[in-house]
Short mmCIF file of C-alpha atoms in Angstrom, two decimals:
data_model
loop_
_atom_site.label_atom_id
_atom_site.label_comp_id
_atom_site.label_asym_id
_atom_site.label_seq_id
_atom_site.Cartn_x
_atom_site.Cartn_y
_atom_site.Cartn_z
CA UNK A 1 -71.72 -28.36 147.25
CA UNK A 2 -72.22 -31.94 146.13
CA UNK A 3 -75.84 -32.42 148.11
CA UNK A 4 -76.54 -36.00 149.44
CA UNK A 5 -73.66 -37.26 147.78
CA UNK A 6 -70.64 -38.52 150.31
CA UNK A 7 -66.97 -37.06 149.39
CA UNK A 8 -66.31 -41.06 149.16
CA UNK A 9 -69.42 -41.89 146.90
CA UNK A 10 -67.49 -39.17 144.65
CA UNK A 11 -64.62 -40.29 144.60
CA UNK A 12 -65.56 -43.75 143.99
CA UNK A 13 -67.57 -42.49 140.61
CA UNK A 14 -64.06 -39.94 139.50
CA UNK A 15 -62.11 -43.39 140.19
CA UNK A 16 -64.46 -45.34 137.87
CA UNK A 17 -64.26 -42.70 135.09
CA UNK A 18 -60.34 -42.36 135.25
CA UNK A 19 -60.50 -45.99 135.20
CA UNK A 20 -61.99 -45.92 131.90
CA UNK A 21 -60.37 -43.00 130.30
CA UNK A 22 -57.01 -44.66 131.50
CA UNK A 23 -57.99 -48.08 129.80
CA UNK A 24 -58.07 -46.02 126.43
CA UNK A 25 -54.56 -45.42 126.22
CA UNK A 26 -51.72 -46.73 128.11
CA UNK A 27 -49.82 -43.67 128.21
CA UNK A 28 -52.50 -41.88 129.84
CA UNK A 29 -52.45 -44.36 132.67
CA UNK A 30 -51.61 -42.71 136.07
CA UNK A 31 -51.91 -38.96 134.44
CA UNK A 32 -55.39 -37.80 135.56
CA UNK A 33 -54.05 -39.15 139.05
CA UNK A 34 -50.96 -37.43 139.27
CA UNK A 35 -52.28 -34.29 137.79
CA UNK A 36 -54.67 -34.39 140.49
CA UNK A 37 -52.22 -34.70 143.33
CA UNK A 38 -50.21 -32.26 141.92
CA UNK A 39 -53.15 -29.50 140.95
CA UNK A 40 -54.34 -30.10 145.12
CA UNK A 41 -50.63 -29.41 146.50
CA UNK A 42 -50.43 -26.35 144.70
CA UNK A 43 -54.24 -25.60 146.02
CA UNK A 44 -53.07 -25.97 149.75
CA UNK A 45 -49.51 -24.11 149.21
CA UNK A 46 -51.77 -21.22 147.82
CA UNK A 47 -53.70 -21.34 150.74
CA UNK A 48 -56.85 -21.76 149.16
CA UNK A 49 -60.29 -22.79 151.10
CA UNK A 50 -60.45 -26.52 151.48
CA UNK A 51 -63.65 -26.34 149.85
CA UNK A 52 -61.60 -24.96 146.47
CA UNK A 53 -59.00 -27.51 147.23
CA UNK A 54 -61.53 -30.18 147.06
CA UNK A 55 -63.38 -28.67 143.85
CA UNK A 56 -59.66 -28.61 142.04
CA UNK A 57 -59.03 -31.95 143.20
CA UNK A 58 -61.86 -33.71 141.62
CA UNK A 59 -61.89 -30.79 138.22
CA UNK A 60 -57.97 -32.12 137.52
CA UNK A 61 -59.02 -35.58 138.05
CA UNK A 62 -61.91 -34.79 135.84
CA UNK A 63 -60.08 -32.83 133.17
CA UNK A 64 -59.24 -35.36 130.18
CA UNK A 65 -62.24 -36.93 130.57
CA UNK A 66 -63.40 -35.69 127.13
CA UNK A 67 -60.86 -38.21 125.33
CA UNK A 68 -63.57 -40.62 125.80
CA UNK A 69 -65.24 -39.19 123.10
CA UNK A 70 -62.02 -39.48 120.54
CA UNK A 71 -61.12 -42.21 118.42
CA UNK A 72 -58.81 -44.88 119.83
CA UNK A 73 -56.98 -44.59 116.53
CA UNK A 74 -55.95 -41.12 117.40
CA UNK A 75 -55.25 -41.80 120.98
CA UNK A 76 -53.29 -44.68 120.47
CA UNK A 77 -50.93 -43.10 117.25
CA UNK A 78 -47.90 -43.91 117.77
CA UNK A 79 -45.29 -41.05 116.73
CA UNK A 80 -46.73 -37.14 116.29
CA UNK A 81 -50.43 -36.29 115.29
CA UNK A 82 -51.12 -34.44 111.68
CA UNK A 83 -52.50 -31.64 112.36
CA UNK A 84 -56.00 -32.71 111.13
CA UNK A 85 -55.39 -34.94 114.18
CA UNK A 86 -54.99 -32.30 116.34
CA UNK A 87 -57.85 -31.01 115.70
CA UNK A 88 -59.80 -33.72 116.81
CA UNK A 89 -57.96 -34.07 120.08
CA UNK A 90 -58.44 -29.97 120.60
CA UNK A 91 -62.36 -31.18 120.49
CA UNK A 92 -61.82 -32.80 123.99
CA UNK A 93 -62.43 -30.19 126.65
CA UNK A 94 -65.77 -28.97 124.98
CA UNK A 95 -66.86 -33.13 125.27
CA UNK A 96 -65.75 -33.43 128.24
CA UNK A 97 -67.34 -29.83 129.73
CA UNK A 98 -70.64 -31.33 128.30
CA UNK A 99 -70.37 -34.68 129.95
CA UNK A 100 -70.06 -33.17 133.34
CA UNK A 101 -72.50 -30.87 132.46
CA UNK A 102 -74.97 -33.58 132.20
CA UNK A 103 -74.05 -34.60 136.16
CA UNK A 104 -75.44 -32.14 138.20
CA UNK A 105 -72.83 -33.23 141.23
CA UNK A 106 -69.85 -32.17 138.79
CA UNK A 107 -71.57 -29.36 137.39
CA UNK A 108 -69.28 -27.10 139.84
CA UNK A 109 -65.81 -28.12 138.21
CA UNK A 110 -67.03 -27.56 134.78
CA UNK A 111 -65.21 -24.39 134.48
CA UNK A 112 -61.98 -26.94 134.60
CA UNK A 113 -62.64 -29.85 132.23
CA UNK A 114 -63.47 -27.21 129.78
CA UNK A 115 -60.52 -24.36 130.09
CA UNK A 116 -57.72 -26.25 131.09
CA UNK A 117 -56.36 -25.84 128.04
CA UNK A 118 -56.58 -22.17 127.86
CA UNK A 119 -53.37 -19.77 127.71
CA UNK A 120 -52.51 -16.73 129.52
CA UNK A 121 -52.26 -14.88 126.35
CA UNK A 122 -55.57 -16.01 125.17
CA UNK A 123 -54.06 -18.61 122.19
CA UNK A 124 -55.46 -21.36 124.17
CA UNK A 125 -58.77 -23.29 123.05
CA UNK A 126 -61.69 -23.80 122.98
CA UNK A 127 -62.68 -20.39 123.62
CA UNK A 128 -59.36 -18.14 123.59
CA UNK A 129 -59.85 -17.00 126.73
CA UNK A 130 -57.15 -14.81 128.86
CA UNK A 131 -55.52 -14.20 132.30
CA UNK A 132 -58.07 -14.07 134.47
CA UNK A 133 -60.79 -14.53 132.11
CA UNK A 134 -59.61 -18.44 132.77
CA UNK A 135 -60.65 -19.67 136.34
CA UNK A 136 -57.73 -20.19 138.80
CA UNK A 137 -58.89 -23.75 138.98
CA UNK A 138 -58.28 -24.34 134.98
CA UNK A 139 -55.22 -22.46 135.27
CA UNK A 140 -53.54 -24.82 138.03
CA UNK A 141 -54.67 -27.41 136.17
CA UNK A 142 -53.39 -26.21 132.66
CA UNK A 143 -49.38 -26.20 134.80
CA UNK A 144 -49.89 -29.41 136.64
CA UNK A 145 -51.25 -31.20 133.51
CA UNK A 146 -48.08 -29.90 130.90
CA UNK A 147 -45.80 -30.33 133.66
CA UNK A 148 -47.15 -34.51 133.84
CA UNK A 149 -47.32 -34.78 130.18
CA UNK A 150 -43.29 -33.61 130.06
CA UNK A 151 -42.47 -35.26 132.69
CA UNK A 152 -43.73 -39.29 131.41
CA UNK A 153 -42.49 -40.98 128.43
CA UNK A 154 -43.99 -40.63 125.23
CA UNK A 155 -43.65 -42.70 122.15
CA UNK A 156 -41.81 -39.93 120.16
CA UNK A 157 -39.73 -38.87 123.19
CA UNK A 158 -38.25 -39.67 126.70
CA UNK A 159 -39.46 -38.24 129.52
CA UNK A 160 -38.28 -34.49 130.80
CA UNK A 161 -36.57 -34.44 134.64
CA UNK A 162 -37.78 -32.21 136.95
CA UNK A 163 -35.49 -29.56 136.36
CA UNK A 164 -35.76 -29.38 132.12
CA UNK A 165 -39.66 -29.59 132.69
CA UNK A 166 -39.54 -26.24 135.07
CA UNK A 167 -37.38 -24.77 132.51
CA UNK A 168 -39.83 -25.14 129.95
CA UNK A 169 -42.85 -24.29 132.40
CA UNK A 170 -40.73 -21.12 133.12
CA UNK A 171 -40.17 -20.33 129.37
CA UNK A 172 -43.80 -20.25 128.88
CA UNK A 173 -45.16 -18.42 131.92
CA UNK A 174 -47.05 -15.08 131.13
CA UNK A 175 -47.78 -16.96 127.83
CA UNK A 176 -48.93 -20.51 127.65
CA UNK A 177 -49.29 -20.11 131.71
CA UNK A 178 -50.27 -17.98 134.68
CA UNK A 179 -46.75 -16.72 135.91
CA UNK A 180 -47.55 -17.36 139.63
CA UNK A 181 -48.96 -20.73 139.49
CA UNK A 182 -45.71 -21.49 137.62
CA UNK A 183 -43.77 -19.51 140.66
CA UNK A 184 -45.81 -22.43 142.69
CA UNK A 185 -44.52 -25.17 141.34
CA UNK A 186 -40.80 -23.95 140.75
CA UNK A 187 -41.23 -23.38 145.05
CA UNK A 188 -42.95 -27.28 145.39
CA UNK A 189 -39.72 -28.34 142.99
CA UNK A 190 -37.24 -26.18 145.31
CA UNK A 191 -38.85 -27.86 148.08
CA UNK A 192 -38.28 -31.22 147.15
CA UNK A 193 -41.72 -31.57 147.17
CA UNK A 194 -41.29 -32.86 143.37
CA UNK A 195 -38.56 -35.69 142.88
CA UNK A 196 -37.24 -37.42 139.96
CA UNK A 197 -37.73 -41.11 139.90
CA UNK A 198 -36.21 -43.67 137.22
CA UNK A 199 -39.79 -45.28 137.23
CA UNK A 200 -41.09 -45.71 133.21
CA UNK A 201 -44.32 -45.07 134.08
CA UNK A 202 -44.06 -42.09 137.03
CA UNK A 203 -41.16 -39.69 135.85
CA UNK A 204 -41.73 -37.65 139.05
CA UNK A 205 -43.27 -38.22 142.41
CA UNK A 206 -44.95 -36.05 144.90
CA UNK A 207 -43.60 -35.41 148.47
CA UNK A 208 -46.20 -34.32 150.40
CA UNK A 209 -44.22 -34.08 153.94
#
């Protein structure tokens, strides 16, 4: 899938990018990581092929790497955005679906960086697509990325626990997301595969037995 290129040599250039979407905002720090973890054990509990797995693993990692292209200023707001703000952040899956785009050993998780923000019901953006309109690699994603983003401190709010953050991810399935990937990750949290910590900057941890 990725030619000449070594899984390692890959991994080394997704490293470098989080690096430098992470060094935009502090509160980003960690996230494409964890999300990335997180979108790859619900991969393998799915049983999907380890070449998917793989292709997941490096799309989540991949996924916010469109904020490159948004002002700091926005980024770095403390408190809520106006919703002229929004706007402009909503603008980051299209940038980032064109960066990897232009890198033809990414090319392949394209389909992530650019839906992951998609709904179920088809309310998502950018392109308001629905169910399975939305690759099953996007719509892992779109879970394990709201269930990071509740689960780590904010500015304008503390972080969720484990259990409120399912609640919510199970208040929005069949609308904001796909009800079985949601089903996944209420089974991981049964599991104990997903643990509260009191750590500021890593509200949960993964248990990967």
């Amino acid at each position: 899938m990725f030619d000449s290129v070594t899984l390692e040599d890959l991994h080394d250039i997704v490293d470098a990018l989080s690096t430098a979407l992470d060094a935009k905002n502090s509160y980003m720090c960690g996230h494409s990581e964890r999300v990335a973890e997180l979108s790859l054990l619900m991969a393998q509990t799915m049983g999907l092929s380890l070449a998917e797995q793989e292709r997941i693993h490096i799309g989540a990692h991949l996924h916010d790497i469109g904020k490159i292209g948004i002002p700091d200023a926005i980024l770095n707001k403390p408190g809520k955005l106006t919703e002229e703000e929004f706007d402009t952040i909503r603008q980051h899956p299209e940038i980032g679906g064109t960066i990897v785009e232009k890198i033809k050993v990414f090319r392949s998780v394209s389909d992530i960086v650019h839906h992951h923000h998609e709904r179920f019901d088809g309310k998502g953006y950018p392109d308001g697509l629905c169910g399975e309109e939305i690759s099953l690699g996007a719509r892992i994603v779109a879970v394990a990325d709201s269930f990071d983003a509740m689960t780590t401190m904010r500015t304008y709010r503390s972080a969720f626990g484990v259990c409120e953050a399912i609640e919510e991810m199970e208040r929005c399935k069949g609308s904001q997301f796909d009800p079985t990937i949601v089903e996944i990750l209420k089974r991981l949290a049964f599991e104990k595969k997903l643990q509260s910590t009191c750590n500021r900057d890593f509200a949960y941890r993964l248990v990967i037995a």
